[in-house]
CSV table of C-alpha atoms and ligand atoms in Angstrom, one decimal:
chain,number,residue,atom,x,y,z
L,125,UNK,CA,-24.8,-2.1,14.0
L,126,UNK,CA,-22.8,-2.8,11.2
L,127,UNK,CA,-19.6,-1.9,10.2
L,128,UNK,CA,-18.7,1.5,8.0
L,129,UNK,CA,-17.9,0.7,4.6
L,130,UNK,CA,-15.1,3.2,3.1
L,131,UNK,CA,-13.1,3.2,-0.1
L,132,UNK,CA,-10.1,5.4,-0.8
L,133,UNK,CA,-9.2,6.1,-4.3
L,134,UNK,CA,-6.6,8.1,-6.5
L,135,UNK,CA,-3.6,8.0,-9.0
L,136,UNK,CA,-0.9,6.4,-7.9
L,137,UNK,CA,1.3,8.1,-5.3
L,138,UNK,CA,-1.6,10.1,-4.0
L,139,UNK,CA,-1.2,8.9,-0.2
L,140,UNK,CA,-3.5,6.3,-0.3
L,141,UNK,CA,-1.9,3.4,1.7
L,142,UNK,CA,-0.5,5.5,4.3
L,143,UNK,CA,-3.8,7.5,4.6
L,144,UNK,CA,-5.8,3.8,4.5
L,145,UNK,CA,-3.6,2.8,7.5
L,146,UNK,CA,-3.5,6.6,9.4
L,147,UNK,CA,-7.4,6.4,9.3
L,148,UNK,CA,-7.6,2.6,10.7
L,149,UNK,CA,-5.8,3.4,13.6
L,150,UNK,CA,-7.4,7.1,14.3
L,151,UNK,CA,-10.8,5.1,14.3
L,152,UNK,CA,-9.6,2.3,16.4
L,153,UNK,CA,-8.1,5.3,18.7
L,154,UNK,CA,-12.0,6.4,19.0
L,155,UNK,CA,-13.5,2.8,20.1
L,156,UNK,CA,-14.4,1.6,16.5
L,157,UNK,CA,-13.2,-1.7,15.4
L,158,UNK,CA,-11.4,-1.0,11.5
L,159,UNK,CA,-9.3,-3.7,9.6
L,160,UNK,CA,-7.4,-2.5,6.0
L,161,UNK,CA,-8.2,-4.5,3.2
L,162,UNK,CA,-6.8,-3.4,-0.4
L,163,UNK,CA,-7.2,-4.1,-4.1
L,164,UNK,CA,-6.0,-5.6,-5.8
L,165,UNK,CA,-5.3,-8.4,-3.3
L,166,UNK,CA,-2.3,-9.7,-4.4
L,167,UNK,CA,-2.8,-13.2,-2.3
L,168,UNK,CA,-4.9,-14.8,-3.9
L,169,UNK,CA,-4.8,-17.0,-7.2
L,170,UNK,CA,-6.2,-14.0,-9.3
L,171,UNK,CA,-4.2,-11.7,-7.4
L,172,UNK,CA,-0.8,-13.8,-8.3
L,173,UNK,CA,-1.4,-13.1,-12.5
L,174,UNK,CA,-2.4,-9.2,-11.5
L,175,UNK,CA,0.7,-9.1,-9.7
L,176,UNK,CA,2.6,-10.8,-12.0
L,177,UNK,CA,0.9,-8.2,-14.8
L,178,UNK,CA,1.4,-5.2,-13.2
L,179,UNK,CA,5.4,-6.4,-12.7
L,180,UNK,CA,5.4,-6.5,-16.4
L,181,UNK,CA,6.9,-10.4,-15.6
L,182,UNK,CA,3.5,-11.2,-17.8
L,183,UNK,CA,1.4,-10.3,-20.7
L,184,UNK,CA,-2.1,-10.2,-20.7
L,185,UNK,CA,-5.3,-8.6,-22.7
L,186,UNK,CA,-6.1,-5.5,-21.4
L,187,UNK,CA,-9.7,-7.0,-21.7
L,188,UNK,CA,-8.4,-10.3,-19.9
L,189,UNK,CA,-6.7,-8.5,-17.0
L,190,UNK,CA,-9.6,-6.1,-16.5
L,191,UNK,CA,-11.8,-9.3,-15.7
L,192,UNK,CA,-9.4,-10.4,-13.7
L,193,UNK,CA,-9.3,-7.6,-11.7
L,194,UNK,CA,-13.1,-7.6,-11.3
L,195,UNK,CA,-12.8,-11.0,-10.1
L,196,UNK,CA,-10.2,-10.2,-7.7
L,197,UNK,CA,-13.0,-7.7,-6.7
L,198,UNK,CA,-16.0,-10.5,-6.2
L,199,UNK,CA,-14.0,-13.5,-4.4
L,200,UNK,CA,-13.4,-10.6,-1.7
L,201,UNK,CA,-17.1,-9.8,-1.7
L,202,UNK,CA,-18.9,-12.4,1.4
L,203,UNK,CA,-15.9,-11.7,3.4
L,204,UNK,CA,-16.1,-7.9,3.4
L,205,UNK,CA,-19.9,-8.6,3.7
L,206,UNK,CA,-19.6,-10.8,6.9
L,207,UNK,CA,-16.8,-8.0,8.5
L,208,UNK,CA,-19.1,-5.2,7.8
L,209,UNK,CA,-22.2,-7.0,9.3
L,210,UNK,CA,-20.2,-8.5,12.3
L,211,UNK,CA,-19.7,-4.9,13.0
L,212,UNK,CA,-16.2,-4.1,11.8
L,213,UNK,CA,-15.7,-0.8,9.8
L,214,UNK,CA,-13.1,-1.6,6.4
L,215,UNK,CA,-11.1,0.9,5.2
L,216,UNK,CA,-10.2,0.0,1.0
L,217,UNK,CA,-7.5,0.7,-0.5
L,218,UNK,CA,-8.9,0.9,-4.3
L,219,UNK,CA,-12.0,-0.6,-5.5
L,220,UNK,CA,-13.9,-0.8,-8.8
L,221,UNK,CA,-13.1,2.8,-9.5
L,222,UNK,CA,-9.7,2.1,-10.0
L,223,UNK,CA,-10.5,-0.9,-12.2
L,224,UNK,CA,-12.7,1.1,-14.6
L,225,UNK,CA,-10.2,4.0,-14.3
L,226,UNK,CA,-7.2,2.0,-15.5
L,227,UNK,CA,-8.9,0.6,-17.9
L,228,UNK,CA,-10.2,2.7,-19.6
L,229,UNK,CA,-7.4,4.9,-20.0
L,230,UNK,CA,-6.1,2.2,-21.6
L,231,UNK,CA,-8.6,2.7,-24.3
L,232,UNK,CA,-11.1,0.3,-23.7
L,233,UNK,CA,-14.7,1.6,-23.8
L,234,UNK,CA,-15.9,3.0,-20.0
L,235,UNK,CA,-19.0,1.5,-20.3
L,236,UNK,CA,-17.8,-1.8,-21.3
L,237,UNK,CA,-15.4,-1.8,-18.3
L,238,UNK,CA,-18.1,-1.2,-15.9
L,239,UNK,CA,-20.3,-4.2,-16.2
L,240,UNK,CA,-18.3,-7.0,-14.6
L,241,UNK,CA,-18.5,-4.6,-11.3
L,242,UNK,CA,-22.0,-3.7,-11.2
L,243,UNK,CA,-23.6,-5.3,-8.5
L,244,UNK,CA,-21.0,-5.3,-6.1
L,245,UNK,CA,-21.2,-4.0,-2.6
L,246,UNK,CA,-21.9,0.1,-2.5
L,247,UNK,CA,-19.2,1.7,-0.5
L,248,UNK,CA,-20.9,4.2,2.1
L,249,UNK,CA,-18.8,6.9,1.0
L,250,UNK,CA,-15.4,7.1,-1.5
L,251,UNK,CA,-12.8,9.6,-0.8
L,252,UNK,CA,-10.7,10.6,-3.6
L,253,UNK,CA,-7.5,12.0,-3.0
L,254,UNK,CA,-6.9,14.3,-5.2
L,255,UNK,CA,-2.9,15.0,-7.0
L,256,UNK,CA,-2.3,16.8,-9.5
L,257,UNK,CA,-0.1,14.9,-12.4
L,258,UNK,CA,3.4,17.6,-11.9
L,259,UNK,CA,2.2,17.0,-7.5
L,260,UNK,CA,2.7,13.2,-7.9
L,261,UNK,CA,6.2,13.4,-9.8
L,262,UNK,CA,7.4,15.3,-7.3
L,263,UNK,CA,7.1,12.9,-4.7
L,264,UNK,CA,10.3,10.8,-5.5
L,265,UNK,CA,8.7,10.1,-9.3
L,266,UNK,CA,6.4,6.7,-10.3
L,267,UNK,CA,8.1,3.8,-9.6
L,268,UNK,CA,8.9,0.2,-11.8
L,269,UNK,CA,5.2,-1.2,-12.4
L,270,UNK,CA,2.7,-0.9,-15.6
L,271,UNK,CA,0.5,2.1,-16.0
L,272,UNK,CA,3.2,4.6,-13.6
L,273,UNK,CA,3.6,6.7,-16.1
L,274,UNK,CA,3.3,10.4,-16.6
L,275,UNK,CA,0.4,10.4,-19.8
L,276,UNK,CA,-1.4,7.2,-18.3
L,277,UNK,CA,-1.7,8.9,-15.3
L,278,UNK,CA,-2.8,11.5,-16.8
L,279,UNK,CA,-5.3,9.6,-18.5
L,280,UNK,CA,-6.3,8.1,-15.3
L,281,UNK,CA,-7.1,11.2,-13.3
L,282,UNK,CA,-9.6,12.2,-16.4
L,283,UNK,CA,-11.3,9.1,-16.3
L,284,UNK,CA,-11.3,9.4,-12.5
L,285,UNK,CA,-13.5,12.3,-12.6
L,286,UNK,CA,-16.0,10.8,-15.1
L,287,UNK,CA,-16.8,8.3,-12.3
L,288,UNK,CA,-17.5,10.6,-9.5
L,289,UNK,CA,-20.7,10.6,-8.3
L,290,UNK,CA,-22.7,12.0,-5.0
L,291,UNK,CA,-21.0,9.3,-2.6
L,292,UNK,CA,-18.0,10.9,-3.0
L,293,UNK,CA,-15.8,13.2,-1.3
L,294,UNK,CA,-12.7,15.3,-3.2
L,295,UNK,CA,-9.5,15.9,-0.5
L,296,UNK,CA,-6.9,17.8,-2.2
L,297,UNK,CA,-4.0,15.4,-1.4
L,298,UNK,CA,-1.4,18.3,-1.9
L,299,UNK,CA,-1.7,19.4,1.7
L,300,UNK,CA,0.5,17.7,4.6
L,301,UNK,CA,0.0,14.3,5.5
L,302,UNK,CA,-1.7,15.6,8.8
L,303,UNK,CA,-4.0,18.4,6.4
L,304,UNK,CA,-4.8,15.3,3.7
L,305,UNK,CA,-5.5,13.0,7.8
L,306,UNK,CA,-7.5,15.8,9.0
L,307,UNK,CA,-9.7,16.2,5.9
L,308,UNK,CA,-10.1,12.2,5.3
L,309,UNK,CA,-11.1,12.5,9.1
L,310,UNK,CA,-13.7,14.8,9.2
L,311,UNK,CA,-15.5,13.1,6.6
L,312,UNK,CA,-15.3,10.1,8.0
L,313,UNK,CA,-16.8,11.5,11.2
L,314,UNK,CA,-19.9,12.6,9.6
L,315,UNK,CA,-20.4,9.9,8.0
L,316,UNK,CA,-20.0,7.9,11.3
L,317,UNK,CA,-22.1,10.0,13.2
L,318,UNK,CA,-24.9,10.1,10.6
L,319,UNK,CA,-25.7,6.9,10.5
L,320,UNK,CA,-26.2,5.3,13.8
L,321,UNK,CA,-29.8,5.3,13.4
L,322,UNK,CA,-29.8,5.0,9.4
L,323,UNK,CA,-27.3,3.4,8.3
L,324,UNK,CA,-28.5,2.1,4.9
L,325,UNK,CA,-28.4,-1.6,4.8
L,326,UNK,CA,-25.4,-3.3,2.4
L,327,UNK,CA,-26.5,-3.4,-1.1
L,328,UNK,CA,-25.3,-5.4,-3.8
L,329,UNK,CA,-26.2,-2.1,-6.2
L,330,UNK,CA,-22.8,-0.7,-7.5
L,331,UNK,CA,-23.7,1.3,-10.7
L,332,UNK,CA,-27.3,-0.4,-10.6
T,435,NYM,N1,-5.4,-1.2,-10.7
T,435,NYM,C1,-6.0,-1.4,-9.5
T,435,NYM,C2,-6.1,-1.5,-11.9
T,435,NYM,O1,-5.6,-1.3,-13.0
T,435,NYM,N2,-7.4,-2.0,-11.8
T,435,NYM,C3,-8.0,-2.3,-10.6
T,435,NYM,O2,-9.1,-2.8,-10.5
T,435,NYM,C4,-7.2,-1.9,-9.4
T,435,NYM,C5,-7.8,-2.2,-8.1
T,435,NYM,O3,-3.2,-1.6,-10.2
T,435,NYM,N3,-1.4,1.2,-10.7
T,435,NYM,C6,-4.0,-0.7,-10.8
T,435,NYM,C7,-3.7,0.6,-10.2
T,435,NYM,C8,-2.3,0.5,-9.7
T,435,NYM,C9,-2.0,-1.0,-9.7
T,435,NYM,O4,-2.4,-1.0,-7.3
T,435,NYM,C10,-1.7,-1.6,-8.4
T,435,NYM,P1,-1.6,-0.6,-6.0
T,435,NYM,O5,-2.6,0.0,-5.1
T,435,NYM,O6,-0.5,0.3,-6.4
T,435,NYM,O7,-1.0,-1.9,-5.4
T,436,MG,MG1,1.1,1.3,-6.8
């Protein structure tokens, strides 16, 4: 059977990472085999000018860097394929959510910002962790990078919500890291246990 496919998205300093990691090693506790894989990839030709963008070392179009980002999204896409089908469940650490999310708090039109994802790979289920803006500043402030800033952020939580559809699942990320573990976990489990018979094959259908 094939592997689980499960994104993790919010603002920045919502607990992502550290919950991305916490929930690969609970499922590799339970028998499942789980890799990380995050975006935007930083490795990778594409993910050298986001990375060079997001360290404000470079200018780009907000149009230009959105594509890239997309990109960074697609040259990922047979590999997380193969994983998934060779059995392995991927927990992701962003996906096109945050790209349209970004983005379009920026200003650029959510629709427009869409397109280049649409037809990725459909995540089985999205958890967003939910922070409120004051939340977030509390947790040692945002730190040196482009778009960690209070009214972006801002921005980027509204946006957020426009996106959310019936894949995903809210966890207020307020709570303890072990309350915000626990809640990521029990959704996860359902999800697990759900689909052993009916797992809906990997589509290529995001926003189709
Ligand atoms: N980001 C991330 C985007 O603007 N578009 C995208 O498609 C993705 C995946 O990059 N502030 C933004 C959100 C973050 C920044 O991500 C870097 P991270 O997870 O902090 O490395
Ligand atoms: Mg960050």
């Amino acid at each position: 059977m094939r592997g689980l496919f499960i994104v993790l998205e919010g603002c920045d300093r919502s607990g992502k990472s550290t919950q991305c990691h916490q929930l690969v090693k609970q499922l590799q506790a339970k028998g499942y085999s789980a890799q990380y894989r995050n975006f935007p990839n930083r490795t990778t030709q594409t993910g050298k000018m986001i990375d060079s963008y997001l360290r404000q070392a470079t200018e780009l179009d907000d149009h230009a860097v959105h594509l890239l980002f997309s990109a960074n999204r697609w040259e990922a896409m047979n590999s997380i394929k193969d994983t998934l089908e060779s059995g392995i469940t991927l927990v992701v650490d962003r996906y096109a959510f945050s790209g349209v999310a970004f983005s379009s708090a920026k200003g650029l039109d959510l629709n427009w910002c869409k397109q280049p994802d649409v037809g990725l790979l459909s995540p089985d289920v999205v958890v967003f962790l939910d922070l409120s803006i004051d939340e977030a500043e509390k947790r040692g402030g945002y730190g040196e990078e482009r778009y960690e800033r209070r009214e972006l952020q801002t921005k980027v939580r509204n946006q957020f919500m426009k996106l959310k559809d019936d894949t995903w699942k809210v966890v207020n990320a307020a709570q303890s890291a072990e309350q915000v573990e626990k809640g990521i976990w029990s959704i996860v489990e359902a999800a697990l246990s759900t689909s052993t018979n009916q797992r809906k094959s990997l589509l290529y259908s995001l926003w189709k």
